[in-house]
Structure formats: C-alpha cells, structure tokens
Amino acid sequence: DADVTQTPRNRITKTGKRIMLECSQTKGHDRMYWYRQDPGLGLRLIYYSFDVKDINKGEISDGYSVSRQAQAKFSLSLESAIPNQTALYFCATSGVDKRTDTQYFGPGTRLTVL
Amino acid sequence: DAKTTQPPSMDCAEGRAANLPCNHSTISGNEYVYWYRQIHSQGPQYIIHGLKNNETNEMASLIITEDRKSSTLILPHATLRDTAVYYCIVRVGDTGNQFYFGTGTSLTVIP
C-alpha cells in the first residue's frame, strides 16, 4: 500500500464550485504539504503544516484553504474554483531524520476547472 | 537555497550507467544535495541525498565533488522505467521549507 495517498485522482468541476482534495499518510510524519504543478513549471507550495495545530501559507495560498484533521490527514479546499486553478496537485509529507526532512510525495490529483 | 544548473536533456542506452550532472557552485556549508525524479505526471520520487560524502542506496549513487560545487547522480544500469525528469535540489536540511523543483534533466533511456 502507498505511504501517501490522494483522493480523488482526477476531478473535473465547474467555475464557482467548492472542491476538496484529500491527503492521507501512513508514514507517521508530522509535516505535510500541498503543492501545485502547472505544465512546464516546477512545483509551487500552497500550504504546509508542521503538526495538527500548525498551518502556514506557502508561496501561492490565495484562493485555497487547508484543514489538518489529524496527524495523518491534510485536506486542501478551493472555496470557489476558477479555471486558472486547473493543475496537478501533490501532497507531500516529511519527518526529521538525521537533521534533514526529506519530503515524500503522493501520486497527485489532476484537477480541471471548466 | 543555492541555485542548481542541469542539462535539459540526456539519452542513455538501456543497461548502461546513466550519469546525470548538476552544478551548484554557490552551495553553502549546511546545504544538502537532493535528487528526485518525476515520471510523467506522477508524484516526484525521492532518490537520494547527501551533504559531503558520496552516498549509495538501492536506487542510485551520488557523487559530490570535494569542493561541493557539483555532483553526479549515477543510475548504474538504466532501464526503460528510469525514463523521467530528474531534479537536483540544494537545500538546507530540516528547514521545513518547500523543495524548489527547477526544470531538471529529461532522461530518455533508449532500448
């Protein structure tokens, strides 16, 4: 079984709809992240969380919100989806091991906003 | 985090060693070299990381020059499934900050 799972894997929605993307992990990590990737571009950080009570904005948080329901679960919401939020979304987790915090990524969610 | 420079693309014959270079001439003493790869639209996959010494795991070897200004990722026996974009990232360890993925090297393994 995969250590980091994302649901749904694909989603098509319409402008103005509320969408939630979910991420679960079995790695026992405290830190979780949401990134988006656009064609030809690198990954950009949306939000990150170091533990259940900690939420931090990343590089591109406008239009998004998150919820850390438990150590193992981190959800990303688009309150009112718009077409330029069409992208690949990746969840990642990390723990601290030997002074580094290598991040491990989920399989991604392909979101299309029409 | 230090900037990295990688060739945009490389080819490698199946079964041969793939050597992927990365320049990071402005690396600081507390920055690690990480390698990830991304197979078409899948989640980035961690490969290996190191600080000063060469490292080896079941996937690859990482060779870091003595001055730490460049490194090479070695896939000892490339297979078709190793075709992917490979990212070299230099980053301070344990910051909790994001990993900055640039454009990477697109490796094509040829039968």
Short mmCIF file of C-alpha atoms in Angstrom, two decimals:
data_model
loop_
_atom_site.label_atom_id
_atom_site.label_comp_id
_atom_site.label_asym_id
_atom_site.label_seq_id
_atom_site.Cartn_x
_atom_site.Cartn_y
_atom_site.Cartn_z
CA ASP A 1 0.00 0.00 0.00
CA ALA A 2 1.17 3.50 -0.80
CA ASP A 3 2.51 5.59 2.08
CA VAL A 4 0.92 8.81 0.81
CA THR A 5 -2.49 8.65 -0.85
CA GLN A 6 -4.56 11.34 -2.50
CA THR A 7 -8.24 11.38 -3.39
CA PRO A 8 -9.65 11.91 -5.89
CA ARG A 9 -7.02 11.18 -8.53
CA ASN A 10 -8.88 13.09 -11.19
CA ARG A 11 -11.61 15.70 -10.89
CA ILE A 12 -13.43 17.88 -13.37
CA THR A 13 -15.51 20.70 -11.95
CA LYS A 14 -17.11 23.97 -12.95
CA THR A 15 -16.18 27.53 -12.10
CA GLY A 16 -17.54 28.60 -8.73
CA LYS A 17 -17.82 25.12 -7.23
CA ARG A 18 -16.24 24.20 -3.91
CA ILE A 19 -13.73 21.39 -4.18
CA MET A 20 -11.86 19.42 -1.53
CA LEU A 21 -8.76 17.36 -2.19
CA GLU A 22 -7.72 14.91 0.48
CA CYS A 23 -4.37 13.51 1.51
CA SER A 24 -3.63 10.67 3.92
CA GLN A 25 -0.31 9.23 5.01
CA THR A 26 0.84 6.17 6.90
CA LYS A 27 4.46 7.27 7.31
CA GLY A 28 3.88 8.70 10.77
CA HIS A 29 5.26 12.06 9.70
CA ASP A 30 4.31 15.29 11.44
CA ARG A 31 4.85 17.60 8.47
CA MET A 32 2.53 17.76 5.49
CA TYR A 33 2.47 19.95 2.38
CA TRP A 34 0.31 20.84 -0.61
CA TYR A 35 1.94 21.79 -3.93
CA ARG A 36 0.57 22.52 -7.38
CA GLN A 37 2.30 21.92 -10.69
CA ASP A 38 1.45 23.64 -13.94
CA PRO A 39 2.64 22.38 -17.36
CA GLY A 40 6.30 23.18 -17.93
CA LEU A 41 6.70 24.67 -14.48
CA GLY A 42 8.10 23.41 -11.24
CA LEU A 43 6.13 22.67 -8.10
CA ARG A 44 4.88 25.61 -6.07
CA LEU A 45 3.98 25.37 -2.39
CA ILE A 46 0.41 26.26 -1.42
CA TYR A 47 0.22 25.46 2.31
CA TYR A 48 2.15 23.43 4.83
CA SER A 49 1.61 22.12 8.34
CA PHE A 50 4.17 21.02 10.90
CA ASP A 51 1.63 19.44 13.23
CA VAL A 52 -2.10 19.28 13.84
CA LYS A 53 -2.28 22.78 15.34
CA ASP A 54 0.06 24.41 12.85
CA ILE A 55 -0.94 25.82 9.43
CA ASN A 56 1.30 28.02 7.28
CA LYS A 57 0.82 29.77 3.96
CA GLY A 58 3.13 28.90 1.14
CA GLU A 59 4.11 30.73 -2.00
CA ILE A 60 0.64 30.72 -3.61
CA SER A 61 -2.06 30.38 -0.94
CA ASP A 62 -4.64 32.83 -2.36
CA GLY A 63 -7.84 31.04 -3.33
CA TYR A 64 -7.03 27.97 -1.22
CA SER A 65 -7.60 26.84 2.35
CA VAL A 66 -6.48 23.76 4.27
CA SER A 67 -7.50 21.65 7.22
CA ARG A 68 -5.27 19.34 9.24
CA GLN A 69 -7.82 16.97 10.71
CA ALA A 70 -5.29 14.60 12.24
CA GLN A 71 -1.59 13.84 12.04
CA ALA A 72 -2.26 11.60 9.06
CA LYS A 73 -4.75 13.78 7.16
CA PHE A 74 -4.36 17.12 5.39
CA SER A 75 -7.09 18.48 3.10
CA LEU A 76 -6.93 21.25 0.52
CA SER A 77 -10.05 23.21 -0.39
CA LEU A 78 -10.83 25.50 -3.25
CA GLU A 79 -13.72 27.57 -1.95
CA SER A 80 -14.78 28.84 -5.38
CA ALA A 81 -12.84 27.16 -8.15
CA ILE A 82 -11.62 29.18 -11.12
CA PRO A 83 -10.12 27.96 -14.42
CA ASN A 84 -6.55 29.05 -13.60
CA GLN A 85 -6.59 26.59 -10.69
CA THR A 86 -6.52 23.80 -13.26
CA ALA A 87 -3.32 21.95 -12.38
CA LEU A 88 -1.75 18.86 -10.89
CA TYR A 89 -1.89 18.91 -7.09
CA PHE A 90 0.56 16.98 -4.96
CA CYS A 91 0.56 16.27 -1.27
CA ALA A 92 3.85 15.56 0.48
CA THR A 93 4.96 14.54 3.96
CA SER A 94 8.23 14.72 5.83
CA GLY A 95 9.75 13.78 9.11
CA VAL A 96 13.09 14.79 10.52
CA ASP A 97 15.78 12.15 10.13
CA LYS A 98 19.48 12.86 10.71
CA ARG A 99 18.92 16.62 10.54
CA THR A 100 17.17 16.55 7.19
CA ASP A 101 13.49 16.48 6.30
CA THR A 102 13.20 14.65 3.03
CA GLN A 103 9.74 15.08 1.52
CA TYR A 104 7.76 12.15 0.12
CA PHE A 105 5.06 12.85 -2.43
CA GLY A 106 1.69 11.36 -3.19
CA PRO A 107 0.56 10.31 -6.67
CA GLY A 108 -1.20 13.58 -7.41
CA THR A 109 -4.69 14.84 -8.23
CA ARG A 110 -5.40 16.19 -11.69
CA LEU A 111 -7.94 18.99 -11.32
CA THR A 112 -9.69 20.61 -14.25
CA VAL A 113 -11.87 23.66 -13.71
CA LEU A 114 -14.14 24.46 -16.65
CA ASP B 1 18.73 27.86 -1.12
CA ALA B 2 21.51 27.63 -3.70
CA LYS B 3 20.68 27.59 -7.39
CA THR B 4 21.39 24.48 -9.47
CA THR B 5 22.17 24.02 -13.16
CA GLN B 6 21.35 20.81 -15.02
CA PRO B 7 21.43 19.91 -18.73
CA PRO B 8 17.90 19.99 -20.14
CA SER B 9 18.04 16.53 -21.65
CA MET B 10 20.15 13.39 -21.91
CA ASP B 11 19.92 9.98 -23.53
CA CYS B 12 21.25 6.71 -22.17
CA ALA B 13 21.31 3.21 -23.63
CA GLU B 14 19.40 0.59 -21.69
CA GLY B 15 21.68 -1.38 -19.40
CA ARG B 16 24.35 1.28 -19.33
CA ALA B 17 25.11 3.66 -16.50
CA ALA B 18 23.32 6.99 -16.61
CA ASN B 19 25.40 9.85 -15.22
CA LEU B 20 23.39 13.00 -14.54
CA PRO B 21 25.43 16.10 -13.66
CA CYS B 22 24.42 19.06 -11.52
CA ASN B 23 26.29 22.29 -10.84
CA HIS B 24 25.70 24.13 -7.58
CA SER B 25 28.66 26.49 -7.33
CA THR B 26 27.04 28.73 -4.67
CA ILE B 27 26.22 25.91 -2.26
CA SER B 28 26.63 26.72 1.43
CA GLY B 29 28.24 24.50 4.02
CA ASN B 30 24.93 23.48 5.59
CA GLU B 31 23.10 22.73 2.35
CA TYR B 32 22.35 19.21 1.24
CA VAL B 33 22.14 17.95 -2.34
CA TYR B 34 18.89 16.10 -3.03
CA TRP B 35 17.82 14.21 -6.13
CA TYR B 36 14.24 13.50 -7.10
CA ARG B 37 12.70 12.24 -10.29
CA GLN B 38 9.26 12.61 -11.81
CA ILE B 39 7.89 10.07 -14.23
CA HIS B 40 5.32 11.68 -16.46
CA SER B 41 2.76 13.49 -14.26
CA GLN B 42 3.36 11.16 -11.30
CA GLY B 43 4.39 12.44 -7.89
CA PRO B 44 8.07 13.31 -7.53
CA GLN B 45 10.03 10.33 -6.20
CA TYR B 46 12.86 10.79 -3.73
CA ILE B 47 16.08 9.15 -4.91
CA ILE B 48 18.97 10.11 -2.67
CA HIS B 49 20.59 12.98 -0.81
CA GLY B 50 23.98 13.85 0.65
CA LEU B 51 25.97 16.56 2.36
CA LYS B 52 29.67 15.93 1.75
CA ASN B 53 30.34 12.26 1.30
CA ASN B 54 29.35 10.08 -1.59
CA GLU B 55 26.17 8.15 -0.97
CA THR B 56 24.70 4.95 -2.37
CA ASN B 57 21.34 3.28 -1.95
CA GLU B 58 19.32 0.69 -3.80
CA MET B 59 18.33 3.16 -6.49
CA ALA B 60 21.43 5.19 -7.25
CA SER B 61 24.78 6.63 -6.23
CA LEU B 62 25.51 10.27 -5.52
CA ILE B 63 28.99 11.59 -6.13
CA ILE B 64 29.75 15.04 -4.66
CA THR B 65 32.99 16.78 -5.60
CA GLU B 66 35.39 17.69 -2.84
CA ASP B 67 34.62 21.41 -3.18
CA ARG B 68 30.88 20.54 -3.23
CA LYS B 69 30.28 22.77 -6.24
CA SER B 70 28.96 19.94 -8.39
CA SER B 71 27.55 16.46 -8.10
CA THR B 72 26.62 13.49 -10.27
CA LEU B 73 23.72 11.11 -9.88
CA ILE B 74 24.55 7.67 -11.19
CA LEU B 75 21.94 5.09 -12.17
CA PRO B 76 24.20 2.03 -12.55
CA HIS B 77 22.10 0.00 -15.00
CA ALA B 78 19.46 2.17 -16.61
CA THR B 79 16.16 0.58 -17.62
CA LEU B 80 13.30 1.94 -19.69
CA ARG B 81 11.43 2.65 -16.47
CA ASP B 82 14.13 5.14 -15.50
CA THR B 83 12.95 7.49 -18.26
CA ALA B 84 11.89 10.57 -16.28
CA VAL B 85 12.76 14.16 -15.40
CA TYR B 86 15.49 14.26 -12.76
CA TYR B 87 15.73 17.17 -10.37
CA CYS B 88 18.81 18.23 -8.44
CA ILE B 89 17.88 20.39 -5.45
CA VAL B 90 20.18 22.10 -2.99
CA ARG B 91 18.59 22.91 0.31
CA VAL B 92 19.36 23.46 3.95
CA GLY B 93 18.41 20.38 5.91
CA ASP B 94 15.45 20.42 8.29
CA THR B 95 14.01 23.82 7.44
CA GLY B 96 10.52 22.58 6.73
CA ASN B 97 10.56 24.80 3.69
CA GLN B 98 9.49 23.77 0.26
CA PHE B 99 11.63 21.95 -2.20
CA TYR B 100 12.26 24.14 -5.25
CA PHE B 101 12.00 21.98 -8.34
CA GLY B 102 13.52 23.68 -11.37
CA THR B 103 13.31 22.34 -14.90
CA GLY B 104 15.55 19.33 -14.27
CA THR B 105 17.08 16.93 -16.80
CA SER B 106 14.82 14.88 -19.01
CA LEU B 107 16.48 11.46 -19.22
CA THR B 108 15.43 9.13 -22.01
CA VAL B 109 16.59 5.53 -21.79
CA ILE B 110 16.87 4.07 -25.27
CA PRO B 111 16.32 0.35 -25.95
#
